[in-house]
mmCIF file of C-alpha atoms in Angstrom:
data_model
loop_
_atom_site.group_PDB
_atom_site.id
_atom_site.type_symbol
_atom_site.label_atom_id
_atom_site.label_comp_id
_atom_site.label_asym_id
_atom_site.label_seq_id
_atom_site.Cartn_x
_atom_site.Cartn_y
_atom_site.Cartn_z
ATOM 1 C CA MET A 1 48.184 -23.290 -119.153
ATOM 2 C CA LYS A 2 51.815 -23.226 -118.143
ATOM 3 C CA LEU A 3 52.913 -21.724 -114.868
ATOM 4 C CA SER A 4 56.198 -19.893 -114.657
ATOM 5 C CA ILE A 5 58.917 -21.241 -112.389
ATOM 6 C CA LYS A 6 58.711 -17.994 -110.423
ATOM 7 C CA LEU A 7 54.953 -18.456 -109.796
ATOM 8 C CA ILE A 8 55.361 -22.113 -108.816
ATOM 9 C CA THR A 9 58.115 -21.155 -106.391
ATOM 10 C CA SER A 10 55.908 -18.484 -104.840
ATOM 11 C CA ILE A 11 53.047 -20.949 -104.381
ATOM 12 C CA LEU A 12 55.324 -23.518 -102.751
ATOM 13 C CA LEU A 13 56.794 -20.915 -100.407
ATOM 14 C CA GLY A 14 53.317 -19.799 -99.431
ATOM 15 C CA LEU A 15 52.276 -23.361 -98.615
ATOM 16 C CA LEU A 16 55.439 -23.834 -96.567
ATOM 17 C CA VAL A 17 54.743 -20.683 -94.535
ATOM 18 C CA LEU A 18 51.126 -21.757 -93.960
ATOM 19 C CA THR A 19 52.247 -25.208 -92.768
ATOM 20 C CA ASN A 20 54.747 -23.696 -90.369
ATOM 21 C CA CYS A 21 52.106 -21.331 -88.989
ATOM 22 C CA ASN A 22 49.719 -24.226 -88.397
ATOM 23 C CA ASN A 23 52.422 -26.238 -86.656
ATOM 24 C CA ASN A 24 53.333 -23.308 -84.445
ATOM 25 C CA THR A 25 49.742 -22.714 -83.366
ATOM 26 C CA LYS A 26 49.108 -26.366 -82.516
ATOM 27 C CA THR A 27 49.090 -26.795 -78.740
ATOM 28 C CA THR A 28 49.595 -29.894 -76.608
ATOM 29 C CA PHE A 29 47.016 -30.540 -73.916
ATOM 30 C CA LYS A 30 48.323 -30.201 -70.376
ATOM 31 C CA LEU A 31 46.627 -31.632 -67.319
ATOM 32 C CA LYS A 32 45.954 -29.430 -64.329
ATOM 33 C CA GLU A 33 45.744 -30.618 -60.753
ATOM 34 C CA GLY A 34 42.109 -31.240 -59.899
ATOM 35 C CA ASP A 35 41.078 -32.196 -63.440
ATOM 36 C CA LEU A 36 38.434 -34.924 -63.537
ATOM 37 C CA LEU A 37 39.189 -37.950 -65.700
ATOM 38 C CA PHE A 38 36.093 -39.806 -66.873
ATOM 39 C CA GLN A 39 36.457 -43.281 -68.340
ATOM 40 C CA ASN A 40 34.470 -45.868 -70.172
ATOM 41 C CA THR A 41 36.354 -48.512 -68.198
ATOM 42 C CA GLY A 42 35.254 -51.831 -69.588
ATOM 43 C CA SER A 43 32.672 -54.177 -70.983
ATOM 44 C CA ASP A 44 32.262 -56.768 -68.229
ATOM 45 C CA LYS A 45 28.971 -57.262 -66.376
ATOM 46 C CA ILE A 46 29.458 -54.648 -63.681
ATOM 47 C CA ASP A 47 30.686 -51.934 -66.064
ATOM 48 C CA ASN A 48 27.741 -52.514 -68.352
ATOM 49 C CA ALA A 49 25.365 -52.681 -65.391
ATOM 50 C CA ILE A 50 26.547 -49.278 -64.164
ATOM 51 C CA LYS A 51 26.108 -47.730 -67.589
ATOM 52 C CA ASP A 52 22.723 -49.415 -68.080
ATOM 53 C CA VAL A 53 21.210 -47.624 -65.081
ATOM 54 C CA THR A 54 23.098 -44.311 -65.289
ATOM 55 C CA ALA A 55 23.355 -43.631 -69.039
ATOM 56 C CA THR A 56 22.227 -40.228 -70.288
ATOM 57 C CA ALA A 57 21.487 -38.741 -73.689
ATOM 58 C CA ALA A 58 25.056 -37.402 -73.865
ATOM 59 C CA ALA A 59 27.359 -38.563 -76.642
ATOM 60 C CA LYS A 60 29.539 -40.437 -74.136
ATOM 61 C CA ASN A 61 28.655 -42.348 -71.030
ATOM 62 C CA TYR A 62 31.029 -43.331 -68.255
ATOM 63 C CA SER A 63 31.445 -45.937 -65.542
ATOM 64 C CA HIS A 64 34.465 -44.445 -63.737
ATOM 65 C CA VAL A 65 35.919 -41.117 -62.611
ATOM 66 C CA GLY A 66 39.156 -40.078 -60.878
ATOM 67 C CA ILE A 67 40.937 -36.804 -60.143
ATOM 68 C CA ALA A 68 44.371 -35.677 -61.382
ATOM 69 C CA MET A 69 47.133 -34.887 -58.920
ATOM 70 C CA GLN A 70 50.869 -34.159 -59.096
ATOM 71 C CA LYS A 71 53.599 -35.650 -56.946
ATOM 72 C CA ASN A 72 57.326 -35.059 -57.442
ATOM 73 C CA ASN A 73 56.548 -33.415 -60.802
ATOM 74 C CA LYS A 74 54.807 -36.577 -62.030
ATOM 75 C CA TRP A 75 51.120 -37.032 -62.807
ATOM 76 C CA PHE A 76 48.818 -39.480 -61.049
ATOM 77 C CA VAL A 77 45.109 -40.156 -60.727
ATOM 78 C CA LEU A 78 43.542 -40.400 -57.293
ATOM 79 C CA GLU A 79 40.714 -42.911 -57.577
ATOM 80 C CA ALA A 80 38.704 -45.683 -55.945
ATOM 81 C CA ILE A 81 38.691 -48.947 -57.887
ATOM 82 C CA PRO A 82 37.568 -52.535 -57.202
ATOM 83 C CA LYS A 83 40.051 -54.830 -55.403
ATOM 84 C CA GLN A 84 42.466 -51.984 -54.658
ATOM 85 C CA GLY A 85 40.170 -49.432 -53.026
ATOM 86 C CA VAL A 86 41.339 -45.820 -52.836
ATOM 87 C CA CYS A 87 44.692 -45.582 -54.593
ATOM 88 C CA ILE A 88 47.067 -43.301 -56.494
ATOM 89 C CA THR A 89 47.603 -44.533 -60.057
ATOM 90 C CA PRO A 90 50.313 -43.274 -62.465
ATOM 91 C CA ILE A 91 48.635 -41.433 -65.330
ATOM 92 C CA ALA A 92 50.226 -43.704 -67.964
ATOM 93 C CA LYS A 93 48.743 -46.797 -66.288
ATOM 94 C CA PHE A 94 45.362 -45.084 -65.949
ATOM 95 C CA LEU A 95 45.267 -44.224 -69.665
ATOM 96 C CA GLU A 96 46.147 -47.802 -70.663
ATOM 97 C CA ARG A 97 42.770 -49.077 -69.534
ATOM 98 C CA ASN A 98 40.232 -50.204 -72.085
ATOM 99 C CA LYS A 99 41.688 -48.592 -75.193
ATOM 100 C CA ASN A 100 39.590 -48.523 -78.322
ATOM 101 C CA LYS A 101 40.400 -50.400 -81.529
ATOM 102 C CA PHE A 102 42.675 -47.536 -82.585
ATOM 103 C CA ASN A 103 44.728 -47.913 -79.384
ATOM 104 C CA LYS A 104 43.377 -44.647 -77.985
ATOM 105 C CA SER A 105 42.458 -44.291 -74.323
ATOM 106 C CA GLN A 106 38.726 -43.935 -73.712
ATOM 107 C CA THR A 107 39.292 -41.109 -71.245
ATOM 108 C CA THR A 108 37.775 -37.627 -71.260
ATOM 109 C CA VAL A 109 39.016 -34.739 -69.120
ATOM 110 C CA ALA A 110 36.842 -32.097 -67.457
ATOM 111 C CA ARG A 111 37.939 -29.025 -65.520
ATOM 112 C CA LEU A 112 36.113 -27.433 -62.603
ATOM 113 C CA ASP A 113 35.158 -23.766 -62.696
ATOM 114 C CA ASN A 114 37.754 -21.304 -61.390
ATOM 115 C CA TYR A 115 35.582 -20.815 -58.316
ATOM 116 C CA TYR A 116 36.815 -24.176 -57.012
ATOM 117 C CA LYS A 117 40.562 -23.545 -57.371
ATOM 118 C CA PRO A 118 40.999 -22.633 -53.670
ATOM 119 C CA TYR A 119 39.412 -25.957 -52.709
ATOM 120 C CA LEU A 120 41.432 -28.308 -54.926
ATOM 121 C CA LYS A 121 44.416 -28.871 -52.649
ATOM 122 C CA LYS A 122 42.234 -29.710 -49.666
ATOM 123 C CA ALA A 123 40.106 -31.978 -51.854
ATOM 124 C CA ILE A 124 43.152 -33.923 -53.009
ATOM 125 C CA ASN A 125 44.507 -34.157 -49.473
ATOM 126 C CA TYR A 126 41.168 -35.642 -48.393
ATOM 127 C CA GLY A 127 41.608 -38.390 -50.984
ATOM 128 C CA ILE A 128 45.269 -38.995 -50.158
ATOM 129 C CA ALA A 129 44.359 -39.443 -46.485
ATOM 130 C CA ARG A 130 42.034 -42.279 -47.530
ATOM 131 C CA VAL A 131 44.482 -44.245 -49.681
ATOM 132 C CA ASN A 132 44.152 -47.983 -48.939
ATOM 133 C CA THR A 133 40.557 -47.502 -47.753
ATOM 134 C CA PRO A 134 38.461 -50.394 -49.161
ATOM 135 C CA TYR A 135 36.370 -50.066 -52.316
ATOM 136 C CA ASP A 136 32.647 -49.755 -51.643
ATOM 137 C CA ASP A 137 31.286 -52.555 -53.823
ATOM 138 C CA ILE A 138 27.832 -52.275 -52.195
ATOM 139 C CA PHE A 139 27.563 -48.578 -53.194
ATOM 140 C CA LEU A 140 26.374 -47.338 -49.823
ATOM 141 C CA TRP A 141 26.854 -43.721 -48.763
ATOM 142 C CA ASP A 142 27.284 -43.713 -45.003
ATOM 143 C CA ASP A 143 30.032 -46.252 -44.462
ATOM 144 C CA THR A 144 33.844 -46.203 -44.337
ATOM 145 C CA SER A 145 34.521 -47.352 -47.895
ATOM 146 C CA TYR A 146 34.291 -45.472 -51.202
ATOM 147 C CA TYR A 147 33.243 -46.049 -54.778
ATOM 148 C CA CYS A 148 34.781 -43.819 -57.447
ATOM 149 C CA SER A 149 32.283 -40.975 -57.734
ATOM 150 C CA GLU A 150 31.514 -41.063 -54.001
ATOM 151 C CA LEU A 151 35.192 -40.357 -53.267
ATOM 152 C CA VAL A 152 35.314 -37.404 -55.671
ATOM 153 C CA TYR A 153 32.021 -36.008 -54.359
ATOM 154 C CA LYS A 154 33.136 -36.163 -50.724
ATOM 155 C CA MET A 155 36.446 -34.483 -51.545
ATOM 156 C CA PHE A 156 34.362 -31.335 -51.944
ATOM 157 C CA SER A 157 31.247 -31.916 -49.829
ATOM 158 C CA THR A 158 33.360 -32.301 -46.669
ATOM 159 C CA GLN A 159 34.843 -28.830 -47.141
ATOM 160 C CA ASN A 160 33.389 -25.568 -45.892
ATOM 161 C CA LEU A 161 31.393 -24.976 -49.064
ATOM 162 C CA PRO A 162 27.836 -23.638 -49.070
ATOM 163 C CA LYS A 163 25.513 -26.576 -49.770
ATOM 164 C CA ASP A 164 24.381 -25.079 -53.069
ATOM 165 C CA SER A 165 28.027 -24.595 -54.114
ATOM 166 C CA ILE A 166 29.070 -28.254 -54.038
ATOM 167 C CA PRO A 167 29.998 -28.882 -57.696
ATOM 168 C CA PHE A 168 28.164 -32.210 -57.999
ATOM 169 C CA LEU A 169 24.721 -33.584 -57.299
ATOM 170 C CA THR A 170 23.451 -36.662 -55.524
ATOM 171 C CA HIS A 171 20.180 -38.418 -56.194
ATOM 172 C CA PRO A 172 18.355 -41.617 -55.205
ATOM 173 C CA MET A 173 20.144 -44.496 -56.901
ATOM 174 C CA THR A 174 18.260 -46.950 -59.059
ATOM 175 C CA PHE A 175 19.213 -50.415 -60.230
ATOM 176 C CA ASN A 176 16.048 -50.932 -62.261
ATOM 177 C CA ASP A 177 15.405 -51.145 -65.972
ATOM 178 C CA SER A 178 12.849 -49.016 -67.832
ATOM 179 C CA SER A 179 10.027 -51.283 -66.622
ATOM 180 C CA GLY A 180 10.904 -50.600 -62.983
ATOM 181 C CA GLN A 181 12.289 -54.086 -62.333
ATOM 182 C CA PRO A 182 15.850 -54.704 -61.064
ATOM 183 C CA LEU A 183 18.285 -55.591 -63.830
ATOM 184 C CA THR A 184 19.253 -59.260 -63.743
ATOM 185 C CA SER A 185 22.934 -58.315 -63.563
ATOM 186 C CA TRP A 186 22.313 -56.302 -60.395
ATOM 187 C CA VAL A 187 20.203 -59.049 -58.808
ATOM 188 C CA GLU A 188 23.068 -61.495 -59.385
ATOM 189 C CA TYR A 189 25.629 -58.947 -58.174
ATOM 190 C CA TYR A 190 23.944 -58.321 -54.818
ATOM 191 C CA ASN A 191 22.901 -61.957 -54.309
ATOM 192 C CA ALA A 192 26.566 -62.921 -54.623
ATOM 193 C CA ARG A 193 27.345 -60.480 -51.789
ATOM 194 C CA ASN A 194 24.337 -61.514 -49.693
ATOM 195 C CA GLN A 195 23.160 -57.900 -49.685
ATOM 196 C CA PRO A 196 19.844 -56.250 -50.586
ATOM 197 C CA ILE A 197 19.849 -53.938 -53.596
ATOM 198 C CA PRO A 198 20.065 -50.380 -52.167
ATOM 199 C CA GLU A 199 17.322 -49.035 -54.429
ATOM 200 C CA GLY A 200 16.513 -45.400 -53.681
ATOM 201 C CA ILE A 201 19.529 -44.832 -51.420
ATOM 202 C CA LYS A 202 21.352 -41.504 -51.810
ATOM 203 C CA GLY A 203 24.310 -41.704 -54.159
ATOM 204 C CA THR A 204 26.046 -40.418 -57.246
ATOM 205 C CA ASN A 205 27.682 -41.819 -60.373
ATOM 206 C CA PRO A 206 30.162 -40.741 -63.076
ATOM 207 C CA ASN A 207 27.462 -39.759 -65.565
ATOM 208 C CA LEU A 208 25.703 -37.575 -63.009
ATOM 209 C CA MET A 209 29.039 -35.875 -62.306
ATOM 210 C CA ALA A 210 29.694 -35.456 -66.024
ATOM 211 C CA SER A 211 26.428 -33.494 -66.303
ATOM 212 C CA SER A 212 27.512 -30.939 -63.687
ATOM 213 C CA THR A 213 27.116 -27.299 -64.728
ATOM 214 C CA HIS A 214 30.319 -26.513 -62.803
ATOM 215 C CA ILE A 215 32.697 -28.371 -65.142
ATOM 216 C CA THR A 216 33.905 -27.922 -68.696
ATOM 217 C CA PHE A 217 35.216 -30.774 -70.829
ATOM 218 C CA VAL A 218 38.654 -29.780 -72.062
ATOM 219 C CA HIS A 219 40.203 -32.844 -73.670
ATOM 220 C CA ASP A 220 39.401 -36.257 -75.130
ATOM 221 C CA TYR A 221 42.289 -38.724 -75.311
ATOM 222 C CA GLU A 222 40.410 -40.725 -77.968
ATOM 223 C CA ASN A 223 40.867 -37.799 -80.358
ATOM 224 C CA GLU A 224 44.641 -37.499 -79.971
#
């Protein structure tokens, strides 16, 4: 069956219009101050050890979390990381960590409920005031250093929020495997620091934060 030139032209024009419509409706993700950035940060012993004892049934599991902030119209991530402690990291540097084989950042973004908007600025200021504070590599709660999820949690828990309105949970930490015995990697980790394993001590972790009912995941950089 032969198609007339007029019909072919009409079909091509229709496809062109449809393509333009699709391009016009495509939106680029934009960070907002206070967004949570969850990362699968690495594959060394400590990263795997964290995921081994905190993993959930969710499709993705994380070993790190930071919070987005703006300064001089540029984006940064306020975070607590080993060796550096509490610091402000340019977003481009943050997203360069542990890319997958397709050169995509293994970073997922979650946004707090609108209820928490009035608390975001004070939360970020709390973190900024603690820049250069040491990293808490023992994962204790009541000291003067911070691990990543502890910092984010305390940004909100130290505000005048009702206890049942804090957006994240804490629970007794465990460093044990499914048999109830401490993972070898954690035994080695704490022996190297001449510290007892803080089994059962109050704490939090990125995966527990990611399960909060007060956040919505809004973007995945791996899918860009």
